[in-house]
């Protein structure tokens, strides 16, 4: 995998060239490798001194890969903007030890806007094995905008939830981006609940506190069932 190649090159002290044949994650451009245990459970991040020396993507080859992989990459890329925004608002440090800058937020926002503009069209193209402009835009978003965006913007709840899910064997059949997408939805819903609880506290509406707990539980149960349903049918319909 990309992360294995980057880590091996780091320890060998040699350059590394990444040639992705799929666009299922933002790993190709990033200066880190994710380390897992032999059982597939997240262990730690290995932060590298630099991004790969060259990243070369042939979008014609990527377009012939299973559509589910491209859609999974969109799920990974979807987290970039929302996690960067969370880091910016909380003044958290990013993956390189700095703060979220205006440039980082611009990259993250462009990643999100590209997904919204071309994601559905790219998924249809991937299902047909066609290399279209929309598909090329999504490959750039999944691979470059998200990879540089998450490093510069920072990681937050979406990837933390993904990392926790790897400890559950039943989730190993799901791709990285599918679990990150679930984490993004939980992150956004949790943020909305915080606002709701703040309003409840300010208005002293205790009934709202009880009601919000019920809503959170019901939503997460529904979302979990929906994730399983979508993943089960992904090979038939990349749009879920």
Short mmCIF file of C-alpha atoms in Angstrom, two decimals:
data_model
loop_
_atom_site.label_atom_id
_atom_site.label_comp_id
_atom_site.label_asym_id
_atom_site.label_seq_id
_atom_site.Cartn_x
_atom_site.Cartn_y
_atom_site.Cartn_z
CA UNK A 1 0.00 0.00 0.00
CA UNK A 2 0.94 3.67 -0.21
CA UNK A 3 1.53 3.98 3.52
CA UNK A 4 3.74 0.88 3.55
CA UNK A 5 5.84 2.24 0.68
CA UNK A 6 6.22 5.63 2.36
CA UNK A 7 7.23 4.10 5.69
CA UNK A 8 9.68 1.68 4.06
CA UNK A 9 11.29 4.52 2.07
CA UNK A 10 11.58 6.60 5.23
CA UNK A 11 13.38 3.89 7.17
CA UNK A 12 15.55 3.01 4.15
CA UNK A 13 16.45 6.67 3.66
CA UNK A 14 15.55 6.67 -0.02
CA UNK A 15 13.15 8.62 -2.26
CA UNK A 16 9.66 7.29 -2.90
CA UNK A 17 7.43 7.56 -5.97
CA UNK A 18 3.72 6.79 -5.49
CA UNK A 19 1.72 5.62 -8.52
CA UNK A 20 -1.89 5.08 -7.36
CA UNK A 21 -4.14 2.89 -9.48
CA UNK A 22 -7.19 3.76 -7.36
CA UNK A 23 -8.36 6.94 -5.62
CA UNK A 24 -9.87 5.43 -2.49
CA UNK A 25 -7.99 7.51 0.13
CA UNK A 26 -5.89 10.65 0.48
CA UNK A 27 -2.79 8.65 1.44
CA UNK A 28 -0.69 9.18 -1.74
CA UNK A 29 0.28 12.82 -1.08
CA UNK A 30 0.43 12.88 2.71
CA UNK A 31 3.56 12.90 4.84
CA UNK A 32 2.41 10.21 7.23
CA UNK A 33 1.78 6.48 7.36
CA UNK A 34 -0.98 4.88 9.41
CA UNK A 35 0.30 1.88 11.36
CA UNK A 36 -2.07 -0.99 12.13
CA UNK A 37 -1.62 -4.13 14.18
CA UNK A 38 -1.51 -7.54 12.52
CA UNK A 39 -5.19 -7.78 13.42
CA UNK A 40 -6.07 -4.66 11.43
CA UNK A 41 -6.56 -2.40 14.46
CA UNK A 42 -5.30 1.19 14.37
CA UNK A 43 -2.06 1.54 16.32
CA UNK A 44 -0.51 4.97 15.63
CA UNK A 45 0.44 7.59 13.07
CA UNK A 46 3.99 7.61 11.75
CA UNK A 47 4.72 11.24 10.85
CA UNK A 48 7.24 11.53 8.03
CA UNK A 49 9.65 14.42 7.32
CA UNK A 50 8.21 15.05 3.83
CA UNK A 51 5.56 14.03 1.34
CA UNK A 52 6.49 11.52 -1.41
CA UNK A 53 8.97 12.82 -3.97
CA UNK A 54 6.58 12.14 -6.86
CA UNK A 55 2.90 11.21 -7.03
CA UNK A 56 1.87 10.12 -10.52
CA UNK A 57 -1.79 9.29 -11.22
CA UNK A 58 -3.13 7.94 -14.52
CA UNK A 59 -6.82 8.82 -14.36
CA UNK A 60 -7.57 6.47 -17.24
CA UNK A 61 -6.44 3.55 -15.06
CA UNK A 62 -8.27 4.90 -12.00
CA UNK A 63 -11.51 5.15 -14.00
CA UNK A 64 -11.42 1.37 -14.63
CA UNK A 65 -11.23 0.48 -10.92
CA UNK A 66 -14.37 -0.58 -9.04
CA UNK A 67 -16.62 2.44 -8.48
CA UNK A 68 -16.93 1.65 -4.78
CA UNK A 69 -13.27 2.54 -4.31
CA UNK A 70 -13.70 6.02 -5.81
CA UNK A 71 -16.81 6.61 -3.70
CA UNK A 72 -14.90 5.49 -0.63
CA UNK A 73 -12.24 8.07 -1.47
CA UNK A 74 -14.97 10.70 -1.55
CA UNK A 75 -16.01 9.62 1.92
CA UNK A 76 -12.45 10.13 3.14
CA UNK A 77 -12.19 13.50 1.37
CA UNK A 78 -15.53 14.65 2.75
CA UNK A 79 -14.04 14.79 6.24
CA UNK A 80 -11.27 17.20 5.21
CA UNK A 81 -13.25 20.42 5.36
CA UNK A 82 -15.29 19.61 8.47
CA UNK A 83 -12.28 18.42 10.46
CA UNK A 84 -10.23 21.46 9.38
CA UNK A 85 -13.11 23.70 10.41
CA UNK A 86 -13.30 21.98 13.80
CA UNK A 87 -9.56 22.44 14.32
CA UNK A 88 -9.72 26.08 13.28
CA UNK A 89 -12.61 26.84 15.62
CA UNK A 90 -10.93 25.12 18.57
CA UNK A 91 -7.46 26.49 17.74
CA UNK A 92 -6.13 22.93 17.68
CA UNK A 93 -2.80 22.00 16.10
CA UNK A 94 -2.71 20.35 12.69
CA UNK A 95 -0.79 17.24 11.66
CA UNK A 96 2.51 19.10 11.25
CA UNK A 97 2.32 20.85 14.61
CA UNK A 98 1.10 24.21 13.35
CA UNK A 99 -2.25 25.97 13.22
CA UNK A 100 -4.93 25.94 10.57
CA UNK A 101 -4.20 28.78 8.14
CA UNK A 102 -6.35 30.57 5.58
CA UNK A 103 -4.61 28.61 2.82
CA UNK A 104 -5.39 25.33 4.59
CA UNK A 105 -9.06 26.26 4.91
CA UNK A 106 -9.16 27.29 1.24
CA UNK A 107 -7.80 23.89 0.18
CA UNK A 108 -10.22 22.07 2.46
CA UNK A 109 -13.17 24.11 1.20
CA UNK A 110 -12.17 23.53 -2.43
CA UNK A 111 -12.06 19.81 -1.69
CA UNK A 112 -15.60 19.93 -0.31
CA UNK A 113 -16.93 22.10 -3.16
CA UNK A 114 -15.43 19.74 -5.75
CA UNK A 115 -17.11 16.75 -4.10
CA UNK A 116 -20.45 18.54 -4.12
CA UNK A 117 -20.08 19.66 -7.75
CA UNK A 118 -18.69 16.51 -9.36
CA UNK A 119 -19.06 13.62 -6.91
CA UNK A 120 -22.26 12.12 -8.29
CA UNK A 121 -21.17 12.53 -11.91
CA UNK A 122 -17.81 10.95 -11.13
CA UNK A 123 -19.45 7.95 -9.45
CA UNK A 124 -21.63 7.38 -12.53
CA UNK A 125 -18.57 7.68 -14.77
CA UNK A 126 -16.59 5.22 -12.62
CA UNK A 127 -19.42 2.71 -12.79
CA UNK A 128 -19.25 2.96 -16.58
CA UNK A 129 -15.44 2.87 -16.60
CA UNK A 130 -15.31 6.28 -18.30
CA UNK A 131 -12.58 8.85 -17.66
CA UNK A 132 -14.52 12.11 -17.63
CA UNK A 133 -13.62 15.61 -16.45
CA UNK A 134 -15.81 15.13 -13.38
CA UNK A 135 -13.97 11.91 -12.51
CA UNK A 136 -10.59 13.61 -12.95
CA UNK A 137 -11.71 16.43 -10.64
CA UNK A 138 -12.71 13.92 -7.98
CA UNK A 139 -9.42 12.05 -8.32
CA UNK A 140 -7.66 15.36 -7.65
CA UNK A 141 -9.93 16.04 -4.67
CA UNK A 142 -9.55 12.54 -3.20
CA UNK A 143 -5.81 12.36 -3.73
CA UNK A 144 -4.33 15.85 -3.58
CA UNK A 145 -6.78 18.36 -2.09
CA UNK A 146 -7.74 16.03 0.73
CA UNK A 147 -4.18 14.81 1.35
CA UNK A 148 -2.64 18.26 1.64
CA UNK A 149 -5.85 19.65 3.13
CA UNK A 150 -6.05 17.29 6.10
CA UNK A 151 -2.37 17.72 6.94
CA UNK A 152 -2.60 21.50 6.84
CA UNK A 153 -6.06 21.74 8.36
CA UNK A 154 -5.91 18.99 10.97
CA UNK A 155 -7.77 15.83 11.96
CA UNK A 156 -10.71 15.68 14.35
CA UNK A 157 -13.63 13.46 15.33
CA UNK A 158 -14.26 11.78 11.97
CA UNK A 159 -10.90 10.03 11.87
CA UNK A 160 -10.94 9.37 15.61
CA UNK A 161 -14.21 7.49 15.15
CA UNK A 162 -12.72 5.59 12.21
CA UNK A 163 -9.72 4.58 14.30
CA UNK A 164 -11.98 3.32 17.06
CA UNK A 165 -14.11 1.35 14.60
CA UNK A 166 -11.04 -0.64 13.49
CA UNK A 167 -11.11 -2.37 16.89
CA UNK A 168 -14.44 -3.96 15.91
CA UNK A 169 -13.81 -6.98 13.63
CA UNK A 170 -17.21 -6.60 11.97
CA UNK A 171 -16.09 -3.26 10.47
CA UNK A 172 -13.06 -4.69 8.68
CA UNK A 173 -15.13 -5.39 5.58
CA UNK A 174 -15.74 -1.65 5.15
CA UNK A 175 -13.24 0.59 3.40
CA UNK A 176 -11.38 3.38 5.18
CA UNK A 177 -13.39 6.14 3.51
CA UNK A 178 -16.70 4.49 4.34
CA UNK A 179 -15.87 4.47 8.03
CA UNK A 180 -14.52 8.02 7.88
CA UNK A 181 -17.75 9.16 6.18
CA UNK A 182 -19.71 7.64 9.06
CA UNK A 183 -17.41 9.46 11.47
CA UNK A 184 -18.04 12.73 9.65
CA UNK A 185 -21.80 12.35 10.04
CA UNK A 186 -21.39 11.61 13.74
CA UNK A 187 -19.05 14.60 14.09
CA UNK A 188 -21.57 16.94 12.49
CA UNK A 189 -24.47 15.57 14.49
CA UNK A 190 -22.50 15.80 17.74
CA UNK A 191 -21.70 19.44 16.97
CA UNK A 192 -25.40 20.14 16.41
CA UNK A 193 -26.27 18.44 19.69
CA UNK A 194 -23.75 20.61 21.57
CA UNK A 195 -25.45 23.71 20.20
CA UNK A 196 -28.84 22.27 21.12
CA UNK A 197 -27.70 21.52 24.69
CA UNK A 198 -26.22 24.98 25.03
CA UNK A 199 -29.53 26.50 24.05
CA UNK A 200 -31.26 24.20 26.52
CA UNK A 201 -28.92 25.27 29.30
CA UNK A 202 -29.34 28.93 28.52
CA UNK A 203 -33.11 28.60 28.55
CA UNK A 204 -33.12 26.16 31.46
CA UNK A 205 -35.32 23.87 29.43
CA UNK A 206 -34.63 20.56 31.12
CA UNK A 207 -37.16 18.76 28.91
CA UNK A 208 -34.94 19.56 25.96
CA UNK A 209 -32.03 17.70 27.53
CA UNK A 210 -33.99 14.49 27.84
CA UNK A 211 -35.43 14.86 24.37
CA UNK A 212 -32.03 15.44 22.79
CA UNK A 213 -30.65 12.21 24.31
CA UNK A 214 -33.47 10.22 22.72
CA UNK A 215 -32.91 11.93 19.37
CA UNK A 216 -29.16 11.24 19.45
CA UNK A 217 -29.65 7.55 20.22
CA UNK A 218 -32.31 7.10 17.55
CA UNK A 219 -30.23 8.89 14.93
CA UNK A 220 -27.06 6.90 15.59
CA UNK A 221 -28.96 3.61 15.45
CA UNK A 222 -30.52 4.63 12.15
CA UNK A 223 -27.18 5.81 10.77
CA UNK A 224 -25.43 2.58 11.70
CA UNK A 225 -28.09 0.50 9.99
CA UNK A 226 -27.94 2.76 6.94
CA UNK A 227 -24.14 2.41 6.70
CA UNK A 228 -24.40 -1.37 6.68
CA UNK A 229 -27.14 -1.21 4.04
CA UNK A 230 -25.18 1.14 1.78
CA UNK A 231 -21.96 -0.84 2.02
CA UNK A 232 -23.78 -4.08 1.27
CA UNK A 233 -25.19 -2.62 -1.95
CA UNK A 234 -22.21 -0.46 -2.95
CA UNK A 235 -20.91 -2.81 -5.63
CA UNK A 236 -24.30 -2.71 -7.33
CA UNK A 237 -24.81 1.03 -7.10
CA UNK A 238 -21.88 3.38 -6.34
CA UNK A 239 -24.29 6.11 -5.37
CA UNK A 240 -25.70 4.11 -2.46
#
